[in-house]
């Protein structure tokens, strides 16, 4: 008999007041100390208790000021970009309070240098014993461009072209130390074998880097590579480089279609169709009864001002539709930024009669993240149904409140999945890549 498929889990975070849900910092039950180390350390411990594969920080590099051409709304109401601390130092601290949990962070290929990124993740991989993961983003809006002096922002496809070369350079740097280059022969006084450390001498269209990296080969060799672009070009990039693909699709139909496309793109790129794990974002509301879960969701939603969602949506779409009335149709929004997100929003809008205010509410509630509302049994059943339909290998759990959502999920949903053999009951041996069952992991 074939074993039922176990699902993978990632805890989704932003190092700031909100995640997909813009209500997080307004939790009426308690404060959310999102600027404190204790907050992140506690979440890391909870996720490790729930045998999550990894924690992950989304990141962007500018406050949002596209909506109404001003930062007024985003800062006043606390949108997704109102505060984002740098996730890498926080992951270093999380590494110290956990021993198995994977540690993922976002770095941009448009506004960083391959040498810096290669170095940061090699460091994290060493100090965590092989738990590092990198979410590769190309960055999406002019605000980010302005912080780095590059205006206008590169076009959508150019950003991915640059990202391809960025990956080539980063991979060369991670490979610049052979596995056995570090000798550490204390008696003979030999630190490393210089013949096993290689200059990379990369000269390309976007980057020059001589190398080698100044850090020995790390336990995983390179971080697990994550990506979340959902446009055609984004998926082609993912098919070439990525080991974990994040997706945010509002319903089962779109999840299934997305994953089918990804599998085809992987094959077209010469990889096995299941060479990358597809992880779908979900936002669970767990209650002792369905009514209790619905009450939690309704309380959460009551904290959303549609304009906070519009501020984030304007940043994602890289479009200022502040002049459009709130009752205008959502299809009037033009996009130049995140094509995938806009396409998903239009698909929810269906006939186009959704208003901009409603889009703002949906965005503020969770950036279109599908919500699973019910008892722990209901939610476990839904997750199993998604995995069994082939629409996902696992889930990016996006919190509605912190740490409440992770506490509920880990204490109530995970044990049910473990009892049914659908979630790992304990961490396996090896690195994060090994535990995710990715090719390139150790046998
Ligand atoms: C679950 C998820 C997480 C994401 N995290 C980030 C992020 O941290 N930073 C960022 O700039 N973009 C993030 N994105 C956006 C994508 O990386 C991508 O840049 C965006 O979808 C635009 O690419 P596309 O046009 O190929 O869809 C995320 C998308 C998804 C679905």
Tab-separated table of C-alpha atoms and ligand atoms in Angstrom:
chain	number	residue	atom	x	y	z
A	1	UNK	CA	0.000	0.000	0.000
A	2	UNK	CA	1.339	3.451	-0.841
A	3	UNK	CA	1.912	5.756	2.082
A	4	UNK	CA	-0.313	8.865	2.209
A	5	UNK	CA	1.577	11.946	1.127
A	6	UNK	CA	2.975	14.062	3.946
A	7	UNK	CA	2.616	17.791	3.523
A	8	UNK	CA	5.212	20.472	4.101
A	9	UNK	CA	4.696	23.603	6.176
A	10	UNK	CA	6.230	27.047	6.191
A	11	UNK	CA	5.349	29.837	8.632
A	12	UNK	CA	4.978	33.102	6.728
A	13	UNK	CA	6.170	36.342	8.329
A	14	UNK	CA	7.074	39.932	7.659
A	15	UNK	CA	9.401	41.620	10.149
A	16	UNK	CA	6.810	44.292	10.798
A	17	UNK	CA	3.256	44.953	12.003
A	18	UNK	CA	1.321	43.009	9.356
A	19	UNK	CA	1.797	40.002	7.095
A	20	UNK	CA	-0.856	39.232	4.459
A	21	UNK	CA	-3.419	40.182	7.077
A	22	UNK	CA	-3.302	43.901	7.778
A	23	UNK	CA	-5.150	43.373	11.089
A	24	UNK	CA	-2.271	41.694	12.891
A	25	UNK	CA	-0.989	44.660	14.867
A	26	UNK	CA	-4.552	45.636	15.830
A	27	UNK	CA	-5.191	42.361	17.693
A	28	UNK	CA	-7.674	43.361	20.427
A	29	UNK	CA	-6.520	40.509	22.711
A	30	UNK	CA	-2.907	41.576	23.246
A	31	UNK	CA	-0.080	43.663	21.882
A	32	UNK	CA	2.007	42.333	18.997
A	33	UNK	CA	5.598	43.350	19.806
A	34	UNK	CA	6.813	43.098	16.230
A	35	UNK	CA	9.942	45.178	16.898
A	36	UNK	CA	11.178	42.845	19.638
A	37	UNK	CA	13.405	39.801	19.493
A	38	UNK	CA	11.202	37.933	21.974
A	39	UNK	CA	8.312	38.046	19.482
A	40	UNK	CA	10.301	36.333	16.720
A	41	UNK	CA	12.072	33.912	19.060
A	42	UNK	CA	8.705	32.759	20.436
A	43	UNK	CA	7.284	32.218	16.940
A	44	UNK	CA	10.359	30.231	15.900
A	45	UNK	CA	10.002	27.948	18.915
A	46	UNK	CA	6.297	27.417	18.209
A	47	UNK	CA	6.919	26.520	14.577
A	48	UNK	CA	9.650	24.094	15.574
A	49	UNK	CA	7.280	22.499	18.089
A	50	UNK	CA	4.892	22.010	15.151
A	51	UNK	CA	7.672	20.399	13.052
A	52	UNK	CA	7.308	23.121	10.412
A	53	UNK	CA	9.874	22.758	7.638
A	54	UNK	CA	10.799	26.399	7.799
A	55	UNK	CA	9.931	29.932	8.779
A	56	UNK	CA	10.071	32.546	6.092
A	57	UNK	CA	10.243	36.324	5.957
A	58	UNK	CA	8.834	38.211	3.007
A	59	UNK	CA	10.544	41.540	2.444
A	60	UNK	CA	10.396	44.745	0.450
A	61	UNK	CA	12.701	47.697	0.333
A	62	UNK	CA	10.500	50.784	0.544
A	63	UNK	CA	7.496	52.192	2.317
A	64	UNK	CA	4.422	52.281	0.085
A	65	UNK	CA	3.525	55.638	-1.430
A	66	UNK	CA	1.900	54.803	-4.752
A	67	UNK	CA	-1.673	55.183	-3.534
A	68	UNK	CA	-2.610	58.830	-3.954
A	69	UNK	CA	1.086	59.456	-4.663
A	70	UNK	CA	1.637	59.721	-0.907
A	71	UNK	CA	2.708	57.692	2.114
A	72	UNK	CA	-0.229	59.150	4.057
A	73	UNK	CA	-2.563	56.148	3.904
A	74	UNK	CA	0.015	53.394	4.219
A	75	UNK	CA	1.680	54.854	7.273
A	76	UNK	CA	-1.449	56.168	8.983
A	77	UNK	CA	-3.276	52.835	8.693
A	78	UNK	CA	-0.262	50.497	8.842
A	79	UNK	CA	-0.035	48.785	5.449
A	80	UNK	CA	2.231	45.921	4.413
A	81	UNK	CA	5.212	48.193	3.833
A	82	UNK	CA	4.797	50.567	6.768
A	83	UNK	CA	7.677	48.827	8.576
A	84	UNK	CA	9.944	46.030	7.474
A	85	UNK	CA	13.020	45.269	9.494
A	86	UNK	CA	15.827	43.334	7.830
A	87	UNK	CA	15.012	39.629	8.173
A	88	UNK	CA	18.571	38.244	8.063
A	89	UNK	CA	19.657	39.353	11.564
A	90	UNK	CA	16.342	38.057	12.912
A	91	UNK	CA	16.982	34.671	11.313
A	92	UNK	CA	20.376	34.625	13.017
A	93	UNK	CA	18.595	35.049	16.343
A	94	UNK	CA	16.016	32.396	15.414
A	95	UNK	CA	18.869	30.023	14.591
A	96	UNK	CA	20.060	30.396	18.159
A	97	UNK	CA	16.733	29.385	19.742
A	98	UNK	CA	15.934	26.457	17.422
A	99	UNK	CA	17.873	23.492	16.115
A	100	UNK	CA	15.882	22.014	13.202
A	101	UNK	CA	13.550	24.692	11.851
A	102	UNK	CA	14.538	25.950	8.384
A	103	UNK	CA	15.229	29.688	8.113
A	104	UNK	CA	14.159	31.546	4.985
A	105	UNK	CA	14.465	35.179	3.972
A	106	UNK	CA	13.870	37.318	0.939
A	107	UNK	CA	16.620	39.135	-0.903
A	108	UNK	CA	16.161	41.072	-4.120
A	109	UNK	CA	18.099	40.343	-7.304
A	110	UNK	CA	17.355	43.848	-8.532
A	111	UNK	CA	18.737	45.812	-5.580
A	112	UNK	CA	21.479	43.652	-4.180
A	113	UNK	CA	24.796	42.265	-5.347
A	114	UNK	CA	25.373	38.533	-5.846
A	115	UNK	CA	28.463	38.606	-3.659
A	116	UNK	CA	26.560	40.062	-0.686
A	117	UNK	CA	23.687	37.631	-1.010
A	118	UNK	CA	25.949	34.617	-1.478
A	119	UNK	CA	27.837	35.643	1.625
A	120	UNK	CA	24.765	36.265	3.793
A	121	UNK	CA	23.198	32.904	3.038
A	122	UNK	CA	26.476	30.973	3.298
A	123	UNK	CA	26.886	32.521	6.757
A	124	UNK	CA	23.323	31.639	7.788
A	125	UNK	CA	23.744	28.126	6.449
A	126	UNK	CA	26.919	27.596	8.493
A	127	UNK	CA	25.674	29.007	11.773
A	128	UNK	CA	22.353	27.159	11.521
A	129	UNK	CA	23.859	23.818	10.493
A	130	UNK	CA	22.323	23.725	7.005
A	131	UNK	CA	18.936	25.387	7.459
A	132	UNK	CA	19.116	28.426	5.158
A	133	UNK	CA	16.621	29.260	2.391
A	134	UNK	CA	16.468	32.270	0.074
A	135	UNK	CA	13.282	33.638	-1.452
A	136	UNK	CA	14.442	35.200	-4.705
A	137	UNK	CA	12.460	38.299	-5.635
A	138	UNK	CA	12.941	40.776	-8.426
A	139	UNK	CA	11.192	43.627	-6.519
A	140	UNK	CA	8.165	45.278	-7.893
A	141	UNK	CA	7.826	49.011	-7.596
A	142	UNK	CA	9.250	52.474	-8.121
A	143	UNK	CA	9.530	53.139	-4.388
A	144	UNK	CA	12.152	50.410	-4.184
A	145	UNK	CA	13.891	51.779	-7.290
A	146	UNK	CA	14.073	55.256	-5.756
A	147	UNK	CA	15.844	53.964	-2.653
A	148	UNK	CA	18.657	52.647	-4.789
A	149	UNK	CA	18.885	55.455	-7.303
A	150	UNK	CA	17.606	53.410	-10.226
A	151	UNK	CA	14.733	55.241	-11.868
A	152	UNK	CA	12.885	54.152	-13.871
A	153	UNK	CA	12.478	50.687	-12.419
A	154	UNK	CA	13.610	47.956	-14.812
A	155	UNK	CA	10.798	46.450	-16.858
A	156	UNK	CA	9.163	43.263	-15.597
A	157	UNK	CA	10.982	40.898	-17.976
A	158	UNK	CA	14.318	42.716	-17.686
A	159	UNK	CA	14.175	42.176	-13.935
A	160	UNK	CA	13.921	38.430	-14.520
A	161	UNK	CA	16.764	38.553	-17.096
A	162	UNK	CA	18.954	40.212	-14.490
A	163	UNK	CA	17.767	37.664	-11.912
A	164	UNK	CA	18.888	34.797	-14.148
A	165	UNK	CA	22.398	36.204	-14.282
A	166	UNK	CA	22.322	36.988	-10.543
A	167	UNK	CA	21.648	33.304	-9.868
A	168	UNK	CA	24.465	32.211	-12.157
A	169	UNK	CA	26.925	34.388	-10.243
A	170	UNK	CA	25.629	33.392	-6.815
A	171	UNK	CA	25.837	29.699	-7.711
A	172	UNK	CA	29.401	30.141	-8.994
A	173	UNK	CA	30.341	31.837	-5.716
A	174	UNK	CA	28.769	29.107	-3.577
A	175	UNK	CA	30.666	26.540	-5.642
A	176	UNK	CA	33.954	28.436	-5.444
A	177	UNK	CA	35.127	26.392	-2.442
A	178	UNK	CA	35.277	22.653	-3.029
A	179	UNK	CA	33.643	20.548	-0.339
A	180	UNK	CA	37.003	19.519	1.057
A	181	UNK	CA	38.899	22.802	0.646
A	182	UNK	CA	38.887	23.486	4.376
A	183	UNK	CA	41.738	21.404	5.828
A	184	UNK	CA	42.066	22.679	9.415
A	185	UNK	CA	45.133	20.590	10.083
A	186	UNK	CA	46.122	22.183	13.357
A	187	UNK	CA	49.293	20.157	13.806
A	188	UNK	CA	50.633	20.976	10.332
A	189	UNK	CA	49.291	24.528	10.413
A	190	UNK	CA	47.327	24.161	7.163
A	191	UNK	CA	44.054	26.069	7.160
A	192	UNK	CA	42.791	25.431	3.625
A	193	UNK	CA	43.919	23.917	0.338
A	194	UNK	CA	44.253	26.910	-2.013
A	195	UNK	CA	44.035	24.648	-5.076
A	196	UNK	CA	40.461	23.841	-4.039
A	197	UNK	CA	39.321	27.461	-3.817
A	198	UNK	CA	38.534	28.944	-7.232
A	199	UNK	CA	38.235	32.409	-8.723
A	200	UNK	CA	34.934	32.669	-10.579
A	201	UNK	CA	35.864	35.545	-12.916
A	202	UNK	CA	32.303	36.313	-13.920
A	203	UNK	CA	31.830	39.121	-16.450
A	204	UNK	CA	28.310	39.395	-17.787
A	205	UNK	CA	25.710	41.906	-18.880
A	206	UNK	CA	24.635	42.872	-15.366
A	207	UNK	CA	27.382	41.718	-13.046
A	208	UNK	CA	31.120	41.366	-12.656
A	209	UNK	CA	32.477	39.319	-9.801
A	210	UNK	CA	35.922	37.865	-9.457
A	211	UNK	CA	35.306	35.703	-6.408
A	212	UNK	CA	35.991	33.375	-4.754
A	213	UNK	CA	33.587	33.677	-1.841
A	214	UNK	CA	35.418	34.279	1.426
A	215	UNK	CA	33.438	31.557	3.206
A	216	UNK	CA	33.963	27.786	2.917
A	217	UNK	CA	31.333	25.550	1.349
A	218	UNK	CA	28.355	25.505	3.722
A	219	UNK	CA	26.455	22.407	4.899
A	220	UNK	CA	23.863	22.716	2.121
A	221	UNK	CA	26.338	24.170	-0.380
A	222	UNK	CA	23.738	26.801	-1.211
A	223	UNK	CA	20.483	27.824	0.440
A	224	UNK	CA	17.237	26.187	-0.628
A	225	UNK	CA	16.025	28.474	-3.417
A	226	UNK	CA	12.434	29.704	-3.130
A	227	UNK	CA	10.551	31.829	-5.631
A	228	UNK	CA	7.039	33.201	-5.918
A	229	UNK	CA	6.597	34.866	-9.292
A	230	UNK	CA	3.367	33.821	-10.904
A	231	UNK	CA	3.599	35.516	-14.318
A	232	UNK	CA	4.728	33.449	-17.329
A	233	UNK	CA	8.256	34.869	-17.069
A	234	UNK	CA	8.217	34.330	-13.301
A	235	UNK	CA	7.296	30.679	-13.744
A	236	UNK	CA	10.012	30.197	-16.389
A	237	UNK	CA	12.557	31.626	-13.944
A	238	UNK	CA	11.245	29.341	-11.204
A	239	UNK	CA	11.421	26.319	-13.502
A	240	UNK	CA	15.101	26.970	-14.063
A	241	UNK	CA	16.279	27.740	-10.550
A	242	UNK	CA	13.764	27.081	-7.873
A	243	UNK	CA	13.385	24.272	-5.375
A	244	UNK	CA	10.337	25.607	-3.521
A	245	UNK	CA	7.645	27.597	-5.296
A	246	UNK	CA	5.355	29.773	-3.215
A	247	UNK	CA	1.989	30.631	-4.605
A	248	UNK	CA	-0.928	32.635	-3.442
A	249	UNK	CA	-4.021	31.512	-5.326
A	250	UNK	CA	-7.471	32.424	-4.093
A	251	UNK	CA	-9.237	29.098	-4.682
A	252	UNK	CA	-8.762	25.394	-5.470
A	253	UNK	CA	-9.346	25.829	-9.195
A	254	UNK	CA	-6.588	28.397	-9.506
A	255	UNK	CA	-4.280	26.396	-7.212
A	256	UNK	CA	-4.654	23.331	-9.431
A	257	UNK	CA	-4.137	25.328	-12.648
A	258	UNK	CA	-1.068	27.080	-11.202
A	259	UNK	CA	0.557	23.846	-10.078
A	260	UNK	CA	-0.165	22.166	-13.414
A	261	UNK	CA	1.554	25.064	-15.209
A	262	UNK	CA	4.534	24.877	-12.854
A	263	UNK	CA	4.952	21.133	-13.422
A	264	UNK	CA	4.848	21.682	-17.193
A	265	UNK	CA	7.373	24.533	-16.954
A	266	UNK	CA	9.713	22.335	-14.906
A	267	UNK	CA	9.538	19.618	-17.547
A	268	UNK	CA	10.101	22.145	-20.315
A	269	UNK	CA	13.220	23.261	-18.440
A	270	UNK	CA	14.484	19.663	-18.415
A	271	UNK	CA	13.691	18.982	-14.766
A	272	UNK	CA	11.393	16.386	-13.245
A	273	UNK	CA	7.843	17.770	-12.908
A	274	UNK	CA	8.053	17.340	-9.128
A	275	UNK	CA	11.618	18.706	-8.831
A	276	UNK	CA	10.272	21.717	-6.933
A	277	UNK	CA	7.811	21.696	-4.050
A	278	UNK	CA	4.767	23.872	-4.568
A	279	UNK	CA	3.539	25.500	-1.373
A	280	UNK	CA	0.230	27.362	-1.298
A	281	UNK	CA	-0.517	30.233	1.053
A	282	UNK	CA	-3.500	29.678	3.371
A	283	UNK	CA	-4.814	31.656	6.321
A	284	UNK	CA	-6.428	29.401	8.938
A	285	UNK	CA	-9.037	30.496	11.479
A	286	UNK	CA	-9.381	27.601	13.920
A	287	UNK	CA	-12.303	27.371	16.369
A	288	UNK	CA	-13.704	24.774	18.758
A	289	UNK	CA	-16.800	25.025	16.558
A	290	UNK	CA	-17.352	26.455	13.090
A	291	UNK	CA	-19.300	29.308	14.634
A	292	UNK	CA	-16.343	30.174	16.856
A	293	UNK	CA	-13.970	30.131	13.885
A	294	UNK	CA	-16.319	32.351	11.881
A	295	UNK	CA	-16.518	34.763	14.822
A	296	UNK	CA	-12.699	34.970	14.876
A	297	UNK	CA	-12.660	35.688	11.154
A	298	UNK	CA	-15.374	38.327	11.468
A	299	UNK	CA	-13.559	40.040	14.320
A	300	UNK	CA	-10.413	40.013	12.235
A	301	UNK	CA	-12.186	41.460	9.193
A	302	UNK	CA	-13.837	44.191	11.241
A	303	UNK	CA	-10.355	45.624	11.860
A	304	UNK	CA	-9.668	46.242	8.159
A	305	UNK	CA	-10.052	49.660	6.592
A	306	UNK	CA	-10.325	49.137	2.807
A	307	UNK	CA	-7.865	51.980	2.223
A	308	UNK	CA	-5.045	50.081	3.977
A	309	UNK	CA	-5.489	47.282	1.475
A	310	UNK	CA	-5.553	49.765	-1.382
A	311	UNK	CA	-2.243	51.218	-0.263
A	312	UNK	CA	-0.657	47.752	-0.431
A	313	UNK	CA	-2.404	46.911	-3.684
A	314	UNK	CA	-1.095	50.129	-5.253
A	315	UNK	CA	2.430	49.136	-4.194
A	316	UNK	CA	2.022	45.638	-5.632
A	317	UNK	CA	0.487	46.896	-8.874
A	318	UNK	CA	2.974	49.770	-9.020
A	319	UNK	CA	0.032	51.918	-10.035
A	320	UNK	CA	-1.574	54.975	-8.511
A	321	UNK	CA	-5.328	54.537	-8.727
A	322	UNK	CA	-5.933	56.927	-5.815
A	323	UNK	CA	-7.844	59.205	-8.164
A	324	UNK	CA	-10.333	56.467	-9.043
A	325	UNK	CA	-13.448	56.595	-6.856
A	326	UNK	CA	-13.814	53.748	-4.358
A	327	UNK	CA	-16.915	52.576	-6.209
A	328	UNK	CA	-15.114	52.313	-9.584
A	329	UNK	CA	-14.659	48.830	-11.052
A	330	UNK	CA	-11.470	47.033	-10.129
A	331	UNK	CA	-10.747	46.280	-13.801
A	332	UNK	CA	-9.923	49.958	-14.283
A	333	UNK	CA	-6.651	49.486	-12.389
A	334	UNK	CA	-3.705	49.231	-14.781
A	335	UNK	CA	-0.714	47.164	-13.711
A	336	UNK	CA	2.998	47.392	-14.227
A	337	UNK	CA	4.231	45.608	-11.107
A	338	UNK	CA	3.065	42.213	-9.879
A	339	UNK	CA	1.232	40.845	-12.892
A	340	UNK	CA	0.355	37.590	-11.171
A	341	UNK	CA	-1.415	39.306	-8.262
A	342	UNK	CA	-3.445	41.566	-10.518
A	343	UNK	CA	-4.499	38.644	-12.694
A	344	UNK	CA	-5.652	36.750	-9.595
A	345	UNK	CA	-7.599	39.756	-8.361
A	346	UNK	CA	-9.299	40.145	-11.720
A	347	UNK	CA	-10.232	36.491	-11.682
A	348	UNK	CA	-11.951	36.914	-8.307
A	349	UNK	CA	-13.654	40.028	-9.619
A	350	UNK	CA	-15.203	37.768	-12.278
A	351	UNK	CA	-17.545	39.925	-14.295
A	352	UNK	CA	-15.651	43.042	-13.259
A	353	UNK	CA	-18.378	44.372	-11.002
A	354	UNK	CA	-16.166	44.262	-7.912
A	355	UNK	CA	-15.473	47.776	-6.670
A	356	UNK	CA	-12.122	49.172	-5.754
A	357	UNK	CA	-13.299	49.444	-2.126
A	358	UNK	CA	-14.109	45.726	-2.068
A	359	UNK	CA	-10.708	44.954	-3.599
A	360	UNK	CA	-9.156	47.059	-0.814
A	361	UNK	CA	-11.016	45.034	1.804
A	362	UNK	CA	-9.908	41.731	0.258
A	363	UNK	CA	-6.342	42.939	0.024
A	364	UNK	CA	-6.352	44.251	3.584
A	365	UNK	CA	-7.814	41.025	4.948
A	366	UNK	CA	-5.098	38.894	3.419
A	367	UNK	CA	-3.902	39.883	-0.066
A	368	UNK	CA	-6.267	37.253	-1.546
A	369	UNK	CA	-4.859	34.510	0.618
A	370	UNK	CA	-7.568	31.818	0.851
A	371	UNK	CA	-8.993	31.529	4.348
A	372	UNK	CA	-9.711	28.168	5.946
A	373	UNK	CA	-12.366	28.748	8.582
A	374	UNK	CA	-13.588	25.923	10.797
A	375	UNK	CA	-12.683	23.368	13.395
A	376	UNK	CA	-9.240	21.782	13.406
A	377	UNK	CA	-10.829	18.713	11.755
A	378	UNK	CA	-12.376	20.855	8.992
A	379	UNK	CA	-9.055	22.528	8.287
A	380	UNK	CA	-7.081	19.278	8.336
A	381	UNK	CA	-9.603	17.814	5.859
A	382	UNK	CA	-9.262	20.806	3.532
A	383	UNK	CA	-5.477	20.672	3.553
A	384	UNK	CA	-5.524	16.945	2.825
A	385	UNK	CA	-7.995	17.472	-0.033
A	386	UNK	CA	-5.744	20.092	-1.634
A	387	UNK	CA	-2.637	17.906	-1.393
A	388	UNK	CA	-4.468	14.797	-2.592
A	389	UNK	CA	-5.827	16.672	-5.615
A	390	UNK	CA	-2.218	17.350	-6.636
A	391	UNK	CA	-2.664	21.121	-6.294
A	392	UNK	CA	0.113	21.540	-3.688
A	393	UNK	CA	2.912	19.783	-1.845
A	394	UNK	CA	2.429	21.864	1.250
A	395	UNK	CA	1.334	25.163	2.698
A	396	UNK	CA	2.590	28.581	3.571
A	397	UNK	CA	0.650	29.313	6.745
A	398	UNK	CA	-0.139	33.003	6.826
A	399	UNK	CA	-1.178	34.344	10.241
A	400	UNK	CA	-4.252	36.429	10.941
A	401	UNK	CA	-2.913	37.293	14.398
A	402	UNK	CA	0.477	36.683	15.971
A	403	UNK	CA	1.367	34.433	17.602
A	404	UNK	CA	-2.266	33.247	17.927
A	405	UNK	CA	-2.638	31.678	14.471
A	406	UNK	CA	0.552	29.646	14.802
A	407	UNK	CA	-0.362	28.545	18.352
A	408	UNK	CA	-3.774	27.343	17.155
A	409	UNK	CA	-2.411	25.649	14.083
A	410	UNK	CA	0.459	23.910	15.840
A	411	UNK	CA	-1.539	22.806	18.873
A	412	UNK	CA	-4.792	21.846	17.161
A	413	UNK	CA	-4.391	21.156	13.433
A	414	UNK	CA	-0.887	19.683	13.233
A	415	UNK	CA	-1.568	16.857	15.767
A	416	UNK	CA	-4.559	15.717	13.690
A	417	UNK	CA	-2.452	15.663	10.537
A	418	UNK	CA	0.314	13.821	12.357
A	419	UNK	CA	-2.161	11.234	13.676
A	420	UNK	CA	-3.305	10.614	10.113
A	421	UNK	CA	0.277	10.334	8.873
A	422	UNK	CA	-0.081	13.505	6.800
A	423	UNK	CA	2.422	15.725	8.639
A	424	UNK	CA	5.845	14.814	9.996
A	425	UNK	CA	5.698	13.777	13.650
A	426	UNK	CA	9.378	14.640	14.154
A	427	UNK	CA	12.197	16.174	12.176
A	428	UNK	CA	14.197	13.833	9.979
A	429	UNK	CA	17.968	13.901	9.834
A	430	UNK	CA	20.028	16.170	7.642
A	431	UNK	CA	19.730	19.656	6.248
A	432	UNK	CA	16.625	21.608	5.286
A	433	UNK	CA	17.097	20.437	1.678
A	434	UNK	CA	17.210	16.816	2.856
A	435	UNK	CA	14.083	17.236	4.938
A	436	UNK	CA	12.197	18.776	2.038
A	437	UNK	CA	13.161	15.743	-0.055
A	438	UNK	CA	14.799	17.897	-2.711
A	439	UNK	CA	17.231	16.556	-5.267
A	440	UNK	CA	20.727	17.593	-4.292
A	441	UNK	CA	20.064	16.663	-0.688
A	442	UNK	CA	22.167	13.946	0.908
A	443	UNK	CA	20.868	10.374	0.608
B	1	LIG	C1	3.604	33.899	-1.184
B	1	LIG	C2	4.313	35.045	-1.882
B	1	LIG	C3	5.323	35.722	-1.229
B	1	LIG	C4	5.971	36.790	-1.844
B	1	LIG	N1	6.941	37.456	-1.171
B	1	LIG	C5	7.513	38.532	-1.751
B	1	LIG	C6	8.475	39.287	-1.059
B	1	LIG	O1	8.824	38.966	0.054
B	1	LIG	N2	9.003	40.375	-1.643
B	1	LIG	C7	8.668	40.748	-2.907
B	1	LIG	O2	9.209	41.739	-3.401
B	1	LIG	N3	7.777	40.037	-3.607
B	1	LIG	C8	7.182	38.961	-3.049
B	1	LIG	N4	6.259	38.271	-3.739
B	1	LIG	C9	6.003	38.654	-5.111
B	1	LIG	C10	6.727	37.764	-6.096
B	1	LIG	O3	8.015	37.407	-5.689
B	1	LIG	C11	6.857	38.413	-7.448
B	1	LIG	O4	7.825	39.430	-7.406
B	1	LIG	C12	5.628	39.058	-7.883
B	1	LIG	O5	4.585	38.101	-7.848
B	1	LIG	C13	5.839	39.635	-9.286
B	1	LIG	O6	6.250	38.681	-10.180
B	1	LIG	P1	5.279	38.110	-11.268
B	1	LIG	O7	4.907	39.253	-12.130
B	1	LIG	O8	6.097	37.055	-11.961
B	1	LIG	O9	4.083	37.523	-10.567
B	1	LIG	C14	5.602	37.196	-3.145
B	1	LIG	C15	4.588	36.506	-3.812
B	1	LIG	C16	3.937	35.435	-3.193
B	1	LIG	C17	2.856	34.735	-3.950
